[in-house]
Coordinates of C-alpha atoms and ligand atoms in Angstrom, one line a residue:
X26 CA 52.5 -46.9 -30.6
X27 CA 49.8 -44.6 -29.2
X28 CA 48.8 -44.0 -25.6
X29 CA 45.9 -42.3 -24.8
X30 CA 44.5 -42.2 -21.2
X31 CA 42.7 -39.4 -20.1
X32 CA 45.5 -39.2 -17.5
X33 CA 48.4 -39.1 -20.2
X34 CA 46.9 -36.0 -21.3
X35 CA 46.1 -34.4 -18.3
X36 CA 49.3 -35.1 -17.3
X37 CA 51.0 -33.6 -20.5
X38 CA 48.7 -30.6 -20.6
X39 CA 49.8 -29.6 -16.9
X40 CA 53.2 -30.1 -17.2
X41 CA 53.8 -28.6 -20.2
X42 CA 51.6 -25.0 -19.6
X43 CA 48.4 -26.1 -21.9
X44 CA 45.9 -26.7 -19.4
X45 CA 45.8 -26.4 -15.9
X46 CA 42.8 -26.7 -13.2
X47 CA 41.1 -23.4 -12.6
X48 CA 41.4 -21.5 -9.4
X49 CA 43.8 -24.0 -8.0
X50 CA 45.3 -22.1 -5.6
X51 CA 42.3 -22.3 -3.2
X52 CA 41.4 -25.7 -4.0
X53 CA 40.4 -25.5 -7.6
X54 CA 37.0 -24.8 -9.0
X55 CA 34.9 -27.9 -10.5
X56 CA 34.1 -27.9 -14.0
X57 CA 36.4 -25.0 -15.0
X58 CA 39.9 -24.8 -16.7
X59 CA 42.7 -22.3 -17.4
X60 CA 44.5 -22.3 -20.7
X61 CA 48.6 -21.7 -20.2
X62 CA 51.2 -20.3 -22.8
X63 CA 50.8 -23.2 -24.8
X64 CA 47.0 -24.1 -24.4
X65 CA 46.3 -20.3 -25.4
X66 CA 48.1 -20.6 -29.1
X67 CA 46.5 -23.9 -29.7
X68 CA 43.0 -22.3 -28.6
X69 CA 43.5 -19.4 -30.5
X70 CA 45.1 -21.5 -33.6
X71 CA 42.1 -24.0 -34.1
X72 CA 39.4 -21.1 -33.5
X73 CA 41.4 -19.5 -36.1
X74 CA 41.2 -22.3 -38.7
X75 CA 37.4 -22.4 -38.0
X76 CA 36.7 -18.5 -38.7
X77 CA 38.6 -19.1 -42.0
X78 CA 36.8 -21.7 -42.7
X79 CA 33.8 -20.5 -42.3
X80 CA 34.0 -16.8 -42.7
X81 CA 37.3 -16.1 -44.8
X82 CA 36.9 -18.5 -47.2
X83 CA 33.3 -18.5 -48.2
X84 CA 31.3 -15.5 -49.4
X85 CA 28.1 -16.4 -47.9
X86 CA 28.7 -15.8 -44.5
X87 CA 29.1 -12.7 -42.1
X88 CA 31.2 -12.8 -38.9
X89 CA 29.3 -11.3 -35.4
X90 CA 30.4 -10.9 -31.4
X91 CA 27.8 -10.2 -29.5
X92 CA 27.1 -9.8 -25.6
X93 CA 27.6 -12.6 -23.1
X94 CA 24.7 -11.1 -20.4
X95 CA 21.6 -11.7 -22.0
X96 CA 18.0 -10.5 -21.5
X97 CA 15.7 -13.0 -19.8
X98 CA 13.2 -12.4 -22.6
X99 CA 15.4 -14.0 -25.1
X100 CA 16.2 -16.9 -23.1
X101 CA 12.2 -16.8 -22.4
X102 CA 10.7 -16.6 -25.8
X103 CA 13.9 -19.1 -27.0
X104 CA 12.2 -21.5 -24.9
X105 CA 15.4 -22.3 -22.7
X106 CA 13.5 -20.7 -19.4
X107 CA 11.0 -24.1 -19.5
X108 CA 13.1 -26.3 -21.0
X109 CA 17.1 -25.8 -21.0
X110 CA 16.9 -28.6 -17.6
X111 CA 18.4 -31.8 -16.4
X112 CA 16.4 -33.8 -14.2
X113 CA 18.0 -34.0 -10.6
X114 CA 17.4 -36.7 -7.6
X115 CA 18.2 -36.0 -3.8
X116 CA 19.2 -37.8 -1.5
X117 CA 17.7 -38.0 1.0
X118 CA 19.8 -39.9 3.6
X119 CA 22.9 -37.5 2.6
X120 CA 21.6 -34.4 0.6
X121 CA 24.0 -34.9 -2.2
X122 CA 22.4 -34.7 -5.3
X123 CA 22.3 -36.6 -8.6
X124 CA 21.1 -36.1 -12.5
X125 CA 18.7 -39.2 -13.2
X126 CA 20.7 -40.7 -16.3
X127 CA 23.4 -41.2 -13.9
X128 CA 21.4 -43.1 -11.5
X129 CA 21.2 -46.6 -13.2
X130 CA 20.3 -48.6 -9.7
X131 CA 17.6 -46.4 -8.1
X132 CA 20.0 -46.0 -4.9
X133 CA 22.9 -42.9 -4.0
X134 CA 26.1 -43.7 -5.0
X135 CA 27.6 -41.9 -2.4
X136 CA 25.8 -43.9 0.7
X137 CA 24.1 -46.6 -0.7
X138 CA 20.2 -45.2 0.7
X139 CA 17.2 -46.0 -1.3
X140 CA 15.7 -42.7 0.6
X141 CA 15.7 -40.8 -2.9
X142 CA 13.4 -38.1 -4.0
X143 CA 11.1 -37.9 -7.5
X144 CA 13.3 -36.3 -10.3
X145 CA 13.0 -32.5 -10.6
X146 CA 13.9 -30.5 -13.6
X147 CA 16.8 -28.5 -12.7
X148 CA 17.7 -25.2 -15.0
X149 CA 21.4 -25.1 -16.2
X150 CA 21.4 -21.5 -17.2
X151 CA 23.2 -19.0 -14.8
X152 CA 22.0 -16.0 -13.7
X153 CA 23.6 -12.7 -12.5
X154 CA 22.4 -9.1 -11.2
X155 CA 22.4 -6.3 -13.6
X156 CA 23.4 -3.2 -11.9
X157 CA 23.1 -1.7 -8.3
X158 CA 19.7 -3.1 -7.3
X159 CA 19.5 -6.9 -6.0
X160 CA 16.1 -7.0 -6.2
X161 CA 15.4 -10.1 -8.1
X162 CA 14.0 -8.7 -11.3
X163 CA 17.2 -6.8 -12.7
X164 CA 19.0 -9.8 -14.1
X165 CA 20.7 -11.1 -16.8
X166 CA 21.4 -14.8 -17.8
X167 CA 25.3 -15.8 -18.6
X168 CA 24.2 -17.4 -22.7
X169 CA 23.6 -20.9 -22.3
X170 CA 24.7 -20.8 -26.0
X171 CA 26.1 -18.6 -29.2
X172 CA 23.4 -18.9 -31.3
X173 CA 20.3 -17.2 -29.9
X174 CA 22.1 -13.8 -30.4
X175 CA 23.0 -14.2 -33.6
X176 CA 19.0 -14.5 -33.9
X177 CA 18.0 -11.5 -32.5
X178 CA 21.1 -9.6 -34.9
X179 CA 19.5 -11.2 -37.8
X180 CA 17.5 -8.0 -38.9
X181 CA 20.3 -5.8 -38.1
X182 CA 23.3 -8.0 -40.5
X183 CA 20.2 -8.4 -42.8
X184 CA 19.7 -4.5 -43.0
X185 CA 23.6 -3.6 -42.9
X186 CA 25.1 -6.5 -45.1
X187 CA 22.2 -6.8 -48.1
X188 CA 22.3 -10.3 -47.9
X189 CA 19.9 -12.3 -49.4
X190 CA 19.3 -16.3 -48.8
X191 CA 21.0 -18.0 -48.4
X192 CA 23.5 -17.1 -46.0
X193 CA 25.5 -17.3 -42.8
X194 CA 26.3 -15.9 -39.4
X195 CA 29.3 -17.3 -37.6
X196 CA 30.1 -16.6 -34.2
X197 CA 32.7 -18.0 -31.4
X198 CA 32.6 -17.2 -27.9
X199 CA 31.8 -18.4 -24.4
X200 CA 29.0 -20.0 -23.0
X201 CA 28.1 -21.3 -19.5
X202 CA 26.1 -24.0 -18.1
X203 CA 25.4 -25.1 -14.6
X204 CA 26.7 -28.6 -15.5
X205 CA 25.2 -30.7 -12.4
X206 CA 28.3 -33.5 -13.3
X207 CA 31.2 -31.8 -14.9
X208 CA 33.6 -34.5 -15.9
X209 CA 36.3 -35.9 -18.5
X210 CA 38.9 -33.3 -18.2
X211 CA 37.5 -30.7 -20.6
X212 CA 35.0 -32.2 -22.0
X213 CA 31.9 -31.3 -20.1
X214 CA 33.0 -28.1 -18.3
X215 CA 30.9 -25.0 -16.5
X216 CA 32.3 -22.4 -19.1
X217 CA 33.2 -23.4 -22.4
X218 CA 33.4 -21.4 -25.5
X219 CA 31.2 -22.5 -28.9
X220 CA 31.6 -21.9 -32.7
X221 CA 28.1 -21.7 -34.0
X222 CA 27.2 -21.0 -37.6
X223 CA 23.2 -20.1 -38.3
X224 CA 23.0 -21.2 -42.0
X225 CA 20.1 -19.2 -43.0
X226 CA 18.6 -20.5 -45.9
X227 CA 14.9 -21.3 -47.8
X228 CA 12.5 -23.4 -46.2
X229 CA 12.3 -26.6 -48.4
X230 CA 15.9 -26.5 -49.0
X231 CA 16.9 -26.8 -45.1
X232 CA 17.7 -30.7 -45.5
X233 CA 19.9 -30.5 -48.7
X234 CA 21.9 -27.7 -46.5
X235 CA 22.1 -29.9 -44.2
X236 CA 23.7 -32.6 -45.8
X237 CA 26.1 -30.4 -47.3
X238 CA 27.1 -28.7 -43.6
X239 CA 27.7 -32.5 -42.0
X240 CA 29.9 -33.4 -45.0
X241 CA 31.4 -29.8 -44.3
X242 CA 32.6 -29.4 -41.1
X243 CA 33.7 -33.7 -41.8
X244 CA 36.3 -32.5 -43.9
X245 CA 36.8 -29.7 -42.1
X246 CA 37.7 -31.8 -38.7
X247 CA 40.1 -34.2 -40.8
X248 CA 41.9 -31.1 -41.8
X249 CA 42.5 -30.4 -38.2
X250 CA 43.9 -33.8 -38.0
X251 CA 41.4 -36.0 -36.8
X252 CA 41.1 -39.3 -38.7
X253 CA 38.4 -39.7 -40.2
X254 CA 38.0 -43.6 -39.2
X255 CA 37.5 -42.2 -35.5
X256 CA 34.7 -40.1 -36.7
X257 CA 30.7 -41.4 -36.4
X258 CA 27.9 -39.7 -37.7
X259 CA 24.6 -40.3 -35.5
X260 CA 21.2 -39.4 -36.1
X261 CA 19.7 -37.9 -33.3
X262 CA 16.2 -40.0 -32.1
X263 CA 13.0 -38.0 -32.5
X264 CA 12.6 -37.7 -28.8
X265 CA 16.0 -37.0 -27.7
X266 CA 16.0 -33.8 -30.3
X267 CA 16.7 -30.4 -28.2
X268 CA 13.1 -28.7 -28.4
X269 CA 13.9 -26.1 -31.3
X270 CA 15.3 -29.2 -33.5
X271 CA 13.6 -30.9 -36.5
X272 CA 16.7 -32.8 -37.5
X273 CA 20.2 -33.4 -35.9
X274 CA 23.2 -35.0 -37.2
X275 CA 25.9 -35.5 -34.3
X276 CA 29.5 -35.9 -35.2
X277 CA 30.9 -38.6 -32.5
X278 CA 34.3 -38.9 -32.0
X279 CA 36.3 -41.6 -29.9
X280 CA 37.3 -39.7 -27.1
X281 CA 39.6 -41.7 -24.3
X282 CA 36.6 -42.0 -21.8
X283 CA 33.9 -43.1 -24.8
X284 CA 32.4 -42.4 -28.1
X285 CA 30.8 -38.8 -27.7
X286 CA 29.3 -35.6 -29.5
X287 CA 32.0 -33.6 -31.1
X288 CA 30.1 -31.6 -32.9
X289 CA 26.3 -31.0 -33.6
X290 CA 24.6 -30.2 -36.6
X291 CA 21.2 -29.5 -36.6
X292 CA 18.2 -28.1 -38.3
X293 CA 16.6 -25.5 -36.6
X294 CA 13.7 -25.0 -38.9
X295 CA 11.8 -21.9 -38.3
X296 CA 11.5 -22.4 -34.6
X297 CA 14.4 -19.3 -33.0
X298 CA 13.6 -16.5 -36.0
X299 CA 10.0 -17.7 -35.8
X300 CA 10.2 -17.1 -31.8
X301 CA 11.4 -14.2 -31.9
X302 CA 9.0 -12.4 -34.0
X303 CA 6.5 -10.0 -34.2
X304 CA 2.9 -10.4 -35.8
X305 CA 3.7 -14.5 -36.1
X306 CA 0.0 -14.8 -37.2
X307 CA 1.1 -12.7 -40.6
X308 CA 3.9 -14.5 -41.4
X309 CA 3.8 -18.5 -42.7
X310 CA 5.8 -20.3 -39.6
X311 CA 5.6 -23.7 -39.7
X312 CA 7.4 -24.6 -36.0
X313 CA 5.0 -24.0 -33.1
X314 CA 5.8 -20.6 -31.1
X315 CA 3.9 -18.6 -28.8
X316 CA 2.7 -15.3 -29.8
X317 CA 5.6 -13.0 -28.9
X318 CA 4.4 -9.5 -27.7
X319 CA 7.4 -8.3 -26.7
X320 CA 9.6 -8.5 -29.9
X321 CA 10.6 -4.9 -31.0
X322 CA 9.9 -6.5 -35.2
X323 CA 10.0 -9.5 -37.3
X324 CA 13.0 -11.6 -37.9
X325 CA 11.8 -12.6 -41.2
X326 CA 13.1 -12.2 -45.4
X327 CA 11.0 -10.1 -47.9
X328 CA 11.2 -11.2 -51.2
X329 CA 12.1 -8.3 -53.3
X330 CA 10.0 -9.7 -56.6
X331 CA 6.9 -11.2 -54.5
X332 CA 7.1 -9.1 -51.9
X333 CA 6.1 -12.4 -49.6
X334 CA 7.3 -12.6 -46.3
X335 CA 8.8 -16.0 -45.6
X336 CA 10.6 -17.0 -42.0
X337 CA 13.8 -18.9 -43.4
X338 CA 14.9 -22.0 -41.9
X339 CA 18.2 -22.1 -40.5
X340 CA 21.3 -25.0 -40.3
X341 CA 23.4 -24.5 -37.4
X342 CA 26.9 -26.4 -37.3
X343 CA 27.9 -26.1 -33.5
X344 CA 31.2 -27.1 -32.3
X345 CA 33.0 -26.9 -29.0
X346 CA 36.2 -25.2 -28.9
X347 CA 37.4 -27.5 -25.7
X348 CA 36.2 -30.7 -27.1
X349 CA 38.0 -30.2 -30.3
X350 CA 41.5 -29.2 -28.4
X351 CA 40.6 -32.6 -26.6
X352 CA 40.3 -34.6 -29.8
X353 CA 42.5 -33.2 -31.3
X354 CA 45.3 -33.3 -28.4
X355 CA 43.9 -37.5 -28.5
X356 CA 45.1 -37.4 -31.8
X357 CA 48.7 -36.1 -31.9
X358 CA 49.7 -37.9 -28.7
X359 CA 52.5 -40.4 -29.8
X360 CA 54.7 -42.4 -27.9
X361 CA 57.2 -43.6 -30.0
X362 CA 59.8 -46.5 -30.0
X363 CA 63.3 -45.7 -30.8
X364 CA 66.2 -47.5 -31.5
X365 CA 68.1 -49.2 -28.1
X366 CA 65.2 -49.6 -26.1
X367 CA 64.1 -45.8 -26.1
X368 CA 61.0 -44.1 -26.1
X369 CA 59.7 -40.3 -27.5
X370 CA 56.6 -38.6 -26.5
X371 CA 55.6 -36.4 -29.8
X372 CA 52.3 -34.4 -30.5
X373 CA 52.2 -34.4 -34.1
X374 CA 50.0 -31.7 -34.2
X375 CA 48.6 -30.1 -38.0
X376 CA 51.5 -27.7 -38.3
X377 CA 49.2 -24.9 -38.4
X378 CA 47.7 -26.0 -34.9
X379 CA 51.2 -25.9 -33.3
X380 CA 51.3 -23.7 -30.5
X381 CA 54.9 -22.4 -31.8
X382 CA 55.8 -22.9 -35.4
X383 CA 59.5 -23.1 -34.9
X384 CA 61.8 -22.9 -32.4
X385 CA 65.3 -21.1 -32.9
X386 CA 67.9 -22.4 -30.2
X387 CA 71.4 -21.4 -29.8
X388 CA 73.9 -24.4 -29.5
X389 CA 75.6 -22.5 -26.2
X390 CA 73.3 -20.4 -24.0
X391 CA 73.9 -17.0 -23.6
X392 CA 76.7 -17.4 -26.2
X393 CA 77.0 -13.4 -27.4
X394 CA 77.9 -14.2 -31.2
X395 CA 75.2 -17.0 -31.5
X396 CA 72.6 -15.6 -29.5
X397 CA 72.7 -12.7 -31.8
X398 CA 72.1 -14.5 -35.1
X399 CA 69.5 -16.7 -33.4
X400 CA 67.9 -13.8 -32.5
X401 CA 67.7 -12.2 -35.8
X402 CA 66.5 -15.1 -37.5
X403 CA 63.9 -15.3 -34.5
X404 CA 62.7 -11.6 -35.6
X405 CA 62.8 -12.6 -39.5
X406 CA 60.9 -16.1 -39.1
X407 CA 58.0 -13.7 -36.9
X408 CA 57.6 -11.1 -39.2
X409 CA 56.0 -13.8 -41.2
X410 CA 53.3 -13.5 -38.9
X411 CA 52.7 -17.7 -39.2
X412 CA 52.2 -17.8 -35.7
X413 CA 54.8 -18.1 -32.3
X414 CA 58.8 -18.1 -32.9
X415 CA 60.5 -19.3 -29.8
X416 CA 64.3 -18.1 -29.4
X417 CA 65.3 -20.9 -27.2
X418 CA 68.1 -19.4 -25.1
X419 CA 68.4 -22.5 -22.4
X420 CA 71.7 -24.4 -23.9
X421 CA 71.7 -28.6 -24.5
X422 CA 69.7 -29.1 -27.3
X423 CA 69.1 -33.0 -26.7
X424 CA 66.4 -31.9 -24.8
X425 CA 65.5 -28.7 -26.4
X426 CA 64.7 -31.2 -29.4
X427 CA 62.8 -33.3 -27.0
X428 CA 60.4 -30.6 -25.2
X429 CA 59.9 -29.4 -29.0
X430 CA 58.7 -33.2 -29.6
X431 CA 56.1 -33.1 -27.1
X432 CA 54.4 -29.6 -27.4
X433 CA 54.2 -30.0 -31.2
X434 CA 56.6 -28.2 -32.6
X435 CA 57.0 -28.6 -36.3
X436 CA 60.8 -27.0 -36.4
X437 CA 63.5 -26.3 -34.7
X438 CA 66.5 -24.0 -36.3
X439 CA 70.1 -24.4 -34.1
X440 CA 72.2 -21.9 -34.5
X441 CA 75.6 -23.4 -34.2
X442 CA 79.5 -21.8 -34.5
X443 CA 79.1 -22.9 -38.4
X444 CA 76.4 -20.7 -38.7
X445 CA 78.9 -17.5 -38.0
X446 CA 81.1 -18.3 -40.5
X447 CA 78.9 -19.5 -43.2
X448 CA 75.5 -18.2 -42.5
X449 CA 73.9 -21.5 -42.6
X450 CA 72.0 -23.4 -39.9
X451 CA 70.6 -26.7 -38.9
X452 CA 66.6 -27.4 -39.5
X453 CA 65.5 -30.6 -37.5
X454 CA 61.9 -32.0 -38.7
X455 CA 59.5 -33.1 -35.6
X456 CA 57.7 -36.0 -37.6
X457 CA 61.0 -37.5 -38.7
X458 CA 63.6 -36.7 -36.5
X459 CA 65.9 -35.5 -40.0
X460 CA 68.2 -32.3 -40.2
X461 CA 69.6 -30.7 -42.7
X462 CA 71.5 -28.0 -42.8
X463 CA 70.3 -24.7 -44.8
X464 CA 71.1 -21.0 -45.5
X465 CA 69.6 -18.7 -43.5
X466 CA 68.3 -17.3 -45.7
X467 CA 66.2 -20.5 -47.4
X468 CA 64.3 -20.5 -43.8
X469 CA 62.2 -18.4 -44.3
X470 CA 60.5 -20.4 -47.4
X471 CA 61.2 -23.7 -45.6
X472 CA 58.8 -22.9 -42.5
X473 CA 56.2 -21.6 -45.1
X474 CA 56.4 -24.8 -46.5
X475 CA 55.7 -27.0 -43.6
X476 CA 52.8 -24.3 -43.3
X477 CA 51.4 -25.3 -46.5
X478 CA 51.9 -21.0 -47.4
X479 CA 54.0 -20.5 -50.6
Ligands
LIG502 ZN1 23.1 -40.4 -0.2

């Protein structure tokens, strides 16, 4: 039996330390969330699995961290300045304020007037001062995305990597938009973090690439343990495509509030390298840009036979860190029937998701003798480096087994007054409830195991 509220989660994030509500102290912060000890691992665990994905195990592709603060003339000549907006109503009557799509009777749901202004376009980028002088010209936008500076490093990864097309850069990191309706939990948030591949590649070839990327990153979420049944594929309509797109393939997935975007796929064309270029008029761009003065060079490939300058196209698979912790938290809550009438709450989370990969418990807390062995299996099970060992040094392990159940733990090793005279302890398997008992020393290879590592 699964149960999957928005609530049940929310509820099982805060109390056990994955999630909590940002700024809570002074009456929380809308749109923004903190990630606790657990929320952390998992965060850094799946961002992990994509950077191997995409980086580690492919030799086309080049890893990059650039700045957050960016210059307004990227986020001018990008086009987001004119056209990174949602279109906002006022009310009149009350001066609360509304995006348009959420309006579906033309009167405020807060008060019920009719007294409602025309729809104004509304930018979501952020803006902050950059150094002493508030002045109103020395700013800096917060990215409203990854990918545009992976656009302006092209030249530089071109020139220090010899790369040739086609080819990839990756990057994960934070991005913030003025959400006007933050909502669903983490979903839709203020500041989120991204992980954006720009797929640079030929022009002519951009739509074979972008099949292959959609069936890609597919697999790639079912490895995280998404099922795949829950997953959608939608074509985005020609007028709903963001203004640099020529084609985009969203992966929906069923979240508890609805079917939404879980990931984006989309062909960029020529439209951001193209943008950002020098001398466009000697160069073959096919998007429409403006003439950019103010770019330093061109962001362009020279073929080394031809000599030919072509602007490639580029495939950019676009994920959201948050959105994937929500899916994939959807997807590992369990409630369980037992036998007599009881229940269990387990995440069966992909082992290598798991917050902590294994936690050691002593059978008596603060027992000398046993916390000592539990503690020097703890050491030897994290020199793996496979991720957190817990030594769980809190007694009654009824319930040690059943906290362990519900943040995902794949193991737990009890150290017991057997295991001082034999050396041997007991392993207890989250997804089955079995335990065996095992040498010490065959722990090691057992956890690696689990962790598909031989
Ligand atoms: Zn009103």
């Amino acid at each position: 039996m699964t149960a999957k509220t928005m609530d049940e989660l929310v509820s099982l994030c805060k109390r056990r330390g994955f999630i909590y509500q940002s700024n809570e102290l002074y009456g929380g912060l809308q749109g923004l969330y903190d990630y606790g000890p657990l929320g952390v691992e998992l965060k850094n665990n799946l961002k992990q699995a994509w950077w191997k994905a995409m980086v580690y195990d492919r030799d086309d592709v080049e890893g990059l961290d650039a700045s957050v603060l960016t210059s307004p003339k990227v986020l001018q000549y990008s086009g987001h300045e004119d056209t990174f907006t949602d279109p906002l109503i006022d009310c009149r009557s009350c001066n609360s304020r509304w995006r348009a799509d959420d309006l579906v009777e033309l009167r405020c749901p807060s008060c019920n007037s009719e007294d409602l202004t025309e729809p104004r376009p509304f930018n979501l980028m952020f803006k902050t001062n950059i150094g002493p002088v508030d002045d109103g010209k020395n700013f800096a936008y917060l990215r409203p995305e990854t990918a545009q500076q992976i656009f302006t490093n092209f030249k530089n990864v071109l020139d220090s990597t010899s790369r040739s097309l086609p080819f990839g850069i990756a990057q994960i990191g934070k991005a913030f938009r003025n959400e006007v309706t933050p909502r669903n939990f983490i979903f839709r948030t203020r500041e989120f973090e991204q992980m954006e591949l720009e797929f640079f590649v030929v022009p002519g070839t951009d739509e074979k690439w972008l099949d292959f990327w959609v069936q890609a990153r597919l697999k790639w979420w079912a490895d995280q343990g998404i099922d795949p049944k829950n997953l959608e594929l939608h074509k985005v309509k020609s007028h709903e495509l963001s203004h640099y797109s020529k084609t985009t393939i969203d992966i929906m997935y069923g979240f508890p509030h609805g079917l939404e975007e879980l990931e984006g796929i989309a062909n960029r064309s020529d439209f951001d390298l193209g943008s950002h270029t020098r001398d466009q008029a000697e160069l073959n761009i096919k998007s429409k840009v403006k003439e950019n003065p103010d770019s330093a060079t061109r962001l362009a490939f020279q073929d080394k036979q031809t000599n030919a300058w072509e602007v490639p196209y580029v495939i950019e698979p676009s994920a959201g860190v948050e959105r994937g912790l929500l899916a994939i938290l959807n997807e590992a809550y369990k409630v369980e029937k037992l036998e007599g009438g009881k229940e269990r709450l387990v995440l069966a989370l992909k082992p290598h998701l798991a917050p902590i990969k294994a936690a050691v418990i002593p059978l008596k807390r603060n027992h000398v003798g046993l916390v000592e062995q539990a503690s020097k299996i703890k050491k030897t099970l994290q020199s793996l480096q496979l991720g957190r060992i817990l030594l769980e040094n809190s007694g009654n392990i009824g319930k040690n087994y059943r906290r362990h159940d519900e943040v995902g733990t794949p193991l737990c090793v009890t150290v017991d007054f057997q295991s001082l005279e034999d050396h041997t302890v007991t392993l207890r398997d989250r997804d089955t409830m079995g335990q065996k008992r095992l040498p010490v020393s065959e722990v090691p290879a057992h956890l690696q195991g689990m962790l598909g590592i031989k």
